[in-house]
PDB file of C-alpha atoms in Angstrom:
ATOM      1  CA  MET A 143      18.197  32.002  26.012  1.00 74.00           C
ATOM      2  CA  THR A 144      16.676  29.325  23.799  1.00 87.00           C
ATOM      3  CA  LEU A 145      18.459  26.553  21.925  1.00 90.00           C
ATOM      4  CA  ALA A 146      18.044  28.588  18.732  1.00 89.00           C
ATOM      5  CA  ASP A 147      20.112  31.383  20.339  1.00 90.00           C
ATOM      6  CA  LEU A 148      23.142  29.173  20.976  1.00 92.00           C
ATOM      7  CA  THR A 149      26.325  29.489  18.978  1.00 92.00           C
ATOM      8  CA  PRO A 150      26.283  26.901  16.183  1.00 92.00           C
ATOM      9  CA  PHE A 151      28.776  24.084  16.092  1.00 94.00           C
ATOM     10  CA  PRO A 152      31.803  24.746  13.875  1.00 90.00           C
ATOM     11  CA  PRO A 153      31.890  23.151  10.426  1.00 87.00           C
ATOM     12  CA  ALA A 154      32.894  19.489  10.445  1.00 82.00           C
ATOM     13  CA  GLN A 155      36.643  18.999  10.691  1.00 71.00           C
ATOM     14  CA  HIS A 156      38.645  16.232   9.059  1.00 58.00           C
ATOM     15  CA  ALA A 157      37.700  12.731  10.152  1.00 54.00           C
ATOM     16  CA  ALA A 158      38.672  12.718  13.819  1.00 49.00           C
ATOM     17  CA  LEU A 159      37.905   9.130  14.424  1.00 60.00           C
ATOM     18  CA  ALA A 160      38.530   5.925  12.599  1.00 54.00           C
ATOM     19  CA  VAL A 161      35.902   3.648  14.109  1.00 57.00           C
ATOM     20  CA  ASP A 162      35.923  -0.072  13.429  1.00 60.00           C
ATOM     21  CA  ALA A 163      33.411  -0.634  10.609  1.00 62.00           C
ATOM     22  CA  ASP A 164      32.130  -3.816  12.294  1.00 66.00           C
ATOM     23  CA  ARG A 165      30.654  -1.879  15.200  1.00 78.00           C
ATOM     24  CA  ARG A 166      26.944  -1.189  15.406  1.00 84.00           C
ATOM     25  CA  TRP A 167      27.619   2.446  16.315  1.00 88.00           C
ATOM     26  CA  HIS A 168      29.401   5.270  14.531  1.00 90.00           C
ATOM     27  CA  CYS A 169      30.238   8.951  14.971  1.00 92.00           C
ATOM     28  CA  ARG A 170      29.141  11.931  12.899  1.00 92.00           C
ATOM     29  CA  SER A 171      29.540  15.696  13.218  1.00 94.00           C
ATOM     30  CA  LEU A 172      26.986  17.564  15.301  1.00 96.00           C
ATOM     31  CA  GLY A 173      24.786  20.381  14.046  1.00 95.00           C
ATOM     32  CA  SER A 174      22.192  22.772  15.430  1.00 94.00           C
ATOM     33  CA  ALA A 175      19.407  20.220  14.839  1.00 95.00           C
ATOM     34  CA  ASP A 176      21.071  18.027  17.493  1.00 97.00           C
ATOM     35  CA  LEU A 177      20.727  20.575  20.306  1.00 97.00           C
ATOM     36  CA  PRO A 178      17.386  19.267  21.707  1.00 97.00           C
ATOM     37  CA  TRP A 179      18.660  15.737  22.285  1.00 98.00           C
ATOM     38  CA  LEU A 180      22.008  17.098  23.511  1.00 98.00           C
ATOM     39  CA  LEU A 181      20.090  19.038  26.174  1.00 97.00           C
ATOM     40  CA  ALA A 182      18.301  15.818  27.164  1.00 98.00           C
ATOM     41  CA  LEU A 183      21.667  14.013  27.299  1.00 98.00           C
ATOM     42  CA  TYR A 184      23.138  16.763  29.472  1.00 98.00           C
ATOM     43  CA  ALA A 185      20.121  16.557  31.794  1.00 97.00           C
ATOM     44  CA  SER A 186      20.658  12.800  32.129  1.00 97.00           C
ATOM     45  CA  THR A 187      24.222  13.420  33.366  1.00 94.00           C
ATOM     46  CA  ARG A 188      22.928  15.695  36.148  1.00 94.00           C
ATOM     47  CA  GLU A 189      19.908  13.590  37.154  1.00 92.00           C
ATOM     48  CA  GLN A 190      21.378  11.996  40.286  1.00 89.00           C
ATOM     49  CA  GLU A 191      22.825  15.291  41.440  1.00 89.00           C
ATOM     50  CA  LEU A 192      19.446  17.047  41.220  1.00 94.00           C
ATOM     51  CA  LEU A 193      17.453  14.339  43.028  1.00 93.00           C
ATOM     52  CA  ALA A 194      18.328  15.934  46.356  1.00 92.00           C
ATOM     53  CA  VAL A 195      17.332  19.427  45.231  1.00 95.00           C
ATOM     54  CA  PRO A 196      13.767  20.262  46.353  1.00 95.00           C
ATOM     55  CA  TRP A 197      12.886  22.339  43.271  1.00 96.00           C
ATOM     56  CA  PRO A 198       9.751  21.751  41.219  1.00 96.00           C
ATOM     57  CA  ALA A 199      10.347  20.005  37.886  1.00 95.00           C
ATOM     58  CA  PRO A 200       9.909  23.164  35.736  1.00 96.00           C
ATOM     59  CA  LEU A 201      12.584  24.971  37.771  1.00 97.00           C
ATOM     60  CA  LYS A 202      14.965  22.016  37.413  1.00 96.00           C
ATOM     61  CA  GLN A 203      14.354  21.995  33.641  1.00 96.00           C
ATOM     62  CA  GLN A 204      15.064  25.740  33.445  1.00 96.00           C
ATOM     63  CA  PHE A 205      18.247  25.301  35.501  1.00 97.00           C
ATOM     64  CA  LEU A 206      19.425  22.423  33.300  1.00 97.00           C
ATOM     65  CA  ALA A 207      18.733  24.414  30.121  1.00 96.00           C
ATOM     66  CA  GLN A 208      20.783  27.328  31.469  1.00 97.00           C
ATOM     67  CA  GLN A 209      23.629  25.057  32.540  1.00 97.00           C
ATOM     68  CA  PHE A 210      23.620  23.264  29.181  1.00 97.00           C
ATOM     69  CA  ALA A 211      23.733  26.600  27.339  1.00 97.00           C
ATOM     70  CA  ALA A 212      26.640  27.775  29.502  1.00 97.00           C
ATOM     71  CA  GLN A 213      28.549  24.532  28.936  1.00 97.00           C
ATOM     72  CA  HIS A 214      27.895  24.653  25.181  1.00 97.00           C
ATOM     73  CA  GLN A 215      29.155  28.247  24.944  1.00 97.00           C
ATOM     74  CA  HIS A 216      32.183  27.407  27.115  1.00 97.00           C
ATOM     75  CA  TYR A 217      33.196  24.419  25.006  1.00 97.00           C
ATOM     76  CA  LEU A 218      32.810  26.280  21.714  1.00 97.00           C
ATOM     77  CA  GLY A 219      34.709  29.284  23.092  1.00 97.00           C
ATOM     78  CA  HIS A 220      37.591  27.291  24.567  1.00 96.00           C
ATOM     79  CA  TYR A 221      37.807  24.533  21.941  1.00 96.00           C
ATOM     80  CA  PRO A 222      36.841  26.223  18.648  1.00 95.00           C
ATOM     81  CA  ALA A 223      38.676  23.686  16.480  1.00 93.00           C
ATOM     82  CA  ALA A 224      37.440  20.598  18.336  1.00 95.00           C
ATOM     83  CA  HIS A 225      35.540  17.727  16.772  1.00 95.00           C
ATOM     84  CA  TYR A 226      31.957  17.810  18.062  1.00 96.00           C
ATOM     85  CA  LEU A 227      30.588  14.349  17.402  1.00 95.00           C
ATOM     86  CA  ALA A 228      27.328  12.505  17.884  1.00 96.00           C
ATOM     87  CA  ILE A 229      27.563   8.818  18.735  1.00 96.00           C
ATOM     88  CA  GLU A 230      24.803   6.968  16.906  1.00 95.00           C
ATOM     89  CA  CYS A 231      23.525   3.428  16.995  1.00 93.00           C
ATOM     90  CA  GLU A 232      21.088   2.240  14.337  1.00 89.00           C
ATOM     91  CA  GLY A 233      20.397   5.847  13.315  1.00 89.00           C
ATOM     92  CA  GLN A 234      19.575   7.038  16.848  1.00 96.00           C
ATOM     93  CA  PRO A 235      21.769   9.356  18.933  1.00 97.00           C
ATOM     94  CA  VAL A 236      23.096   7.577  22.008  1.00 98.00           C
ATOM     95  CA  GLY A 237      25.770  10.040  23.132  1.00 98.00           C
ATOM     96  CA  ARG A 238      28.348  12.665  22.310  1.00 98.00           C
ATOM     97  CA  CYS A 239      32.111  12.911  22.091  1.00 97.00           C
ATOM     98  CA  TYR A 240      34.051  16.187  21.942  1.00 97.00           C
ATOM     99  CA  LEU A 241      37.729  15.870  21.006  1.00 96.00           C
ATOM    100  CA  ASP A 242      40.295  18.653  20.699  1.00 96.00           C
ATOM    101  CA  ASP A 243      43.393  17.482  18.854  1.00 93.00           C
ATOM    102  CA  THR A 244      45.139  20.868  18.626  1.00 92.00           C
ATOM    103  CA  GLY A 245      47.212  20.729  21.839  1.00 89.00           C
ATOM    104  CA  GLU A 246      51.006  20.538  21.835  1.00 88.00           C
ATOM    105  CA  ALA A 247      51.583  17.003  23.109  1.00 90.00           C
ATOM    106  CA  CYS A 248      48.164  15.563  23.848  1.00 94.00           C
ATOM    107  CA  ASP A 249      44.738  15.349  22.338  1.00 96.00           C
ATOM    108  CA  ARG A 250      42.036  16.349  24.833  1.00 97.00           C
ATOM    109  CA  LEU A 251      38.863  14.364  25.368  1.00 97.00           C
ATOM    110  CA  VAL A 252      36.757  17.386  26.260  1.00 97.00           C
ATOM    111  CA  ASP A 253      33.560  15.446  26.882  1.00 97.00           C
ATOM    112  CA  ILE A 254      32.093  12.011  26.415  1.00 97.00           C
ATOM    113  CA  SER A 255      28.546  11.203  27.513  1.00 96.00           C
ATOM    114  CA  LEU A 256      26.069   8.438  26.805  1.00 97.00           C
ATOM    115  CA  PHE A 257      22.366   8.198  27.555  1.00 98.00           C
ATOM    116  CA  PRO A 258      21.784   5.929  30.598  1.00 96.00           C
ATOM    117  CA  PRO A 259      20.474   2.890  28.647  1.00 97.00           C
ATOM    118  CA  TRP A 260      23.687   2.881  26.582  1.00 96.00           C
ATOM    119  CA  ARG A 261      26.124   3.105  29.506  1.00 93.00           C
ATOM    120  CA  GLY A 262      27.919  -0.045  30.563  1.00 92.00           C
ATOM    121  CA  HIS A 263      27.770  -1.726  27.139  1.00 92.00           C
ATOM    122  CA  GLY A 264      31.353  -1.029  26.066  1.00 93.00           C
ATOM    123  CA  ILE A 265      30.630   1.859  23.691  1.00 94.00           C
ATOM    124  CA  GLY A 266      32.510   4.419  25.792  1.00 94.00           C
ATOM    125  CA  SER A 267      35.471   2.076  26.308  1.00 95.00           C
ATOM    126  CA  ALA A 268      35.673   1.225  22.614  1.00 94.00           C
ATOM    127  CA  LEU A 269      35.433   4.864  21.595  1.00 94.00           C
ATOM    128  CA  ILE A 270      38.163   5.914  24.027  1.00 96.00           C
ATOM    129  CA  GLN A 271      40.371   3.065  22.801  1.00 95.00           C
ATOM    130  CA  ASP A 272      39.841   4.326  19.236  1.00 93.00           C
ATOM    131  CA  LEU A 273      40.876   7.803  20.388  1.00 94.00           C
ATOM    132  CA  GLN A 274      43.948   6.317  22.059  1.00 95.00           C
ATOM    133  CA  LYS A 275      44.892   4.479  18.862  1.00 93.00           C
ATOM    134  CA  GLY A 276      44.493   7.651  16.834  1.00 92.00           C
ATOM    135  CA  ALA A 277      46.586   9.671  19.277  1.00 93.00           C
ATOM    136  CA  ALA A 278      49.275   6.960  19.418  1.00 93.00           C
ATOM    137  CA  ALA A 279      49.488   6.843  15.624  1.00 91.00           C
ATOM    138  CA  ARG A 280      50.424  10.527  15.747  1.00 90.00           C
ATOM    139  CA  GLY A 281      52.805  10.104  18.710  1.00 92.00           C
ATOM    140  CA  ARG A 282      50.493  11.925  21.085  1.00 94.00           C
ATOM    141  CA  GLY A 283      48.878  11.294  24.439  1.00 96.00           C
ATOM    142  CA  LEU A 284      45.244  11.732  25.430  1.00 97.00           C
ATOM    143  CA  ALA A 285      44.214  13.970  28.336  1.00 97.00           C
ATOM    144  CA  LEU A 286      40.884  14.527  30.072  1.00 97.00           C
ATOM    145  CA  HIS A 287      39.285  15.899  33.214  1.00 94.00           C
ATOM    146  CA  VAL A 288      36.782  13.828  35.185  1.00 94.00           C
ATOM    147  CA  MET A 289      34.495  15.061  37.955  1.00 90.00           C
ATOM    148  CA  ALA A 290      36.098  14.254  41.318  1.00 89.00           C
ATOM    149  CA  HIS A 291      32.902  12.554  42.531  1.00 86.00           C
ATOM    150  CA  ASN A 292      32.509  10.405  39.378  1.00 89.00           C
ATOM    151  CA  LEU A 293      34.280   7.313  40.670  1.00 90.00           C
ATOM    152  CA  ALA A 294      32.816   5.007  38.003  1.00 90.00           C
ATOM    153  CA  ALA A 295      34.341   7.124  35.223  1.00 92.00           C
ATOM    154  CA  GLN A 296      37.649   7.315  37.091  1.00 94.00           C
ATOM    155  CA  ARG A 297      37.741   3.505  37.300  1.00 95.00           C
ATOM    156  CA  LEU A 298      36.986   3.241  33.566  1.00 95.00           C
ATOM    157  CA  TYR A 299      39.779   5.656  32.671  1.00 97.00           C
ATOM    158  CA  ALA A 300      42.239   3.883  34.993  1.00 96.00           C
ATOM    159  CA  ARG A 301      41.383   0.528  33.336  1.00 96.00           C
ATOM    160  CA  LEU A 302      42.168   2.174  29.997  1.00 97.00           C
ATOM    161  CA  GLY A 303      45.609   3.288  31.214  1.00 96.00           C
ATOM    162  CA  PHE A 304      44.922   6.883  32.269  1.00 97.00           C
ATOM    163  CA  ILE A 305      46.894   8.139  35.254  1.00 95.00           C
ATOM    164  CA  ALA A 306      45.657  10.825  37.660  1.00 93.00           C
ATOM    165  CA  GLN A 307      47.625  14.079  37.616  1.00 90.00           C
ATOM    166  CA  GLY A 308      46.576  15.528  40.987  1.00 82.00           C
ATOM    167  CA  ALA A 309      43.465  17.671  41.449  1.00 73.00           C
ATOM    168  CA  SER A 310      42.384  20.730  39.496  1.00 73.00           C
ATOM    169  CA  ALA A 311      42.759  24.118  41.168  1.00 74.00           C
ATOM    170  CA  ASP A 312      39.095  24.069  42.218  1.00 81.00           C
ATOM    171  CA  ALA A 313      39.288  20.381  43.297  1.00 79.00           C
ATOM    172  CA  LEU A 314      36.120  19.630  41.296  1.00 89.00           C
ATOM    173  CA  TYR A 315      37.946  17.744  38.553  1.00 90.00           C
ATOM    174  CA  LEU A 316      40.684  15.165  38.400  1.00 93.00           C
ATOM    175  CA  PRO A 317      43.031  15.642  35.433  1.00 94.00           C
ATOM    176  CA  MET A 318      44.093  12.327  33.894  1.00 96.00           C
ATOM    177  CA  CYS A 319      46.506  11.510  31.058  1.00 96.00           C
ATOM    178  CA  TRP A 320      47.287   8.524  28.905  1.00 97.00           C
ATOM    179  CA  TYR A 321      50.417   8.091  26.805  1.00 95.00           C
ATOM    180  CA  PRO A 322      51.307   5.340  24.353  1.00 93.00           C
ATOM    181  CA  ALA A 323      53.913   3.038  25.896  1.00 84.00           C
ATOM    182  CA  ALA A 324      56.655   4.177  23.487  1.00 66.00           C
ATOM    183  CA  ASP A 325      56.117   7.856  24.335  1.00 61.00           C
ATOM    184  CA  ARG A 326      55.240   7.562  28.026  1.00 62.00           C
ATOM    185  CA  PRO A 327      57.210  10.065  30.169  1.00 61.00           C
ATOM    186  CA  ALA A 328      59.351   8.468  32.885  1.00 54.00           C
ATOM    187  CA  ALA A 329      56.970   9.779  35.552  1.00 52.00           C
ATOM    188  CA  PHE A 330      54.190   7.586  34.055  1.00 50.00           C
ATOM    189  CA  SER A 331      56.161   4.335  33.896  1.00 48.00           C
TER     190      SER A 331
END
């Protein structure tokens, strides 16, 4: 399967994100032309994991392309009405944010990823806080799943008020939820 064979992103939805105009980054809807850099972004999220694998580079690239294609198809199949957004800074893509706001009580942050040089500069935190503000304005929470071994991301989410909800059935992911203070269930207080 090549990138050209992948299911296209759905048409842009309503504005999912009100980002502070003073920021040097912004979000825009993704399209098929973004798939090559999205593959590179995906590969960057798996880099550490694959260091220990003794495969030659071409085999690793093939594996990553297959995994990216599977993830892309999974997200589009399970979240067809989600907002698929590029995060850009000065006209260059620096990451992605996938948000599904169709759930009953919570919006779902399906995925957020930044290229390594852009991590640790507050973009992810600011974007998540914008998502929290948007959810709160509609009386909703924000849910996500984080890889169980991704302790840095878990610390970030905890700093932003997310609370762990136990482990997923396969124990690979940790479900986490955030609720605005006024709507926080008693179990979260």
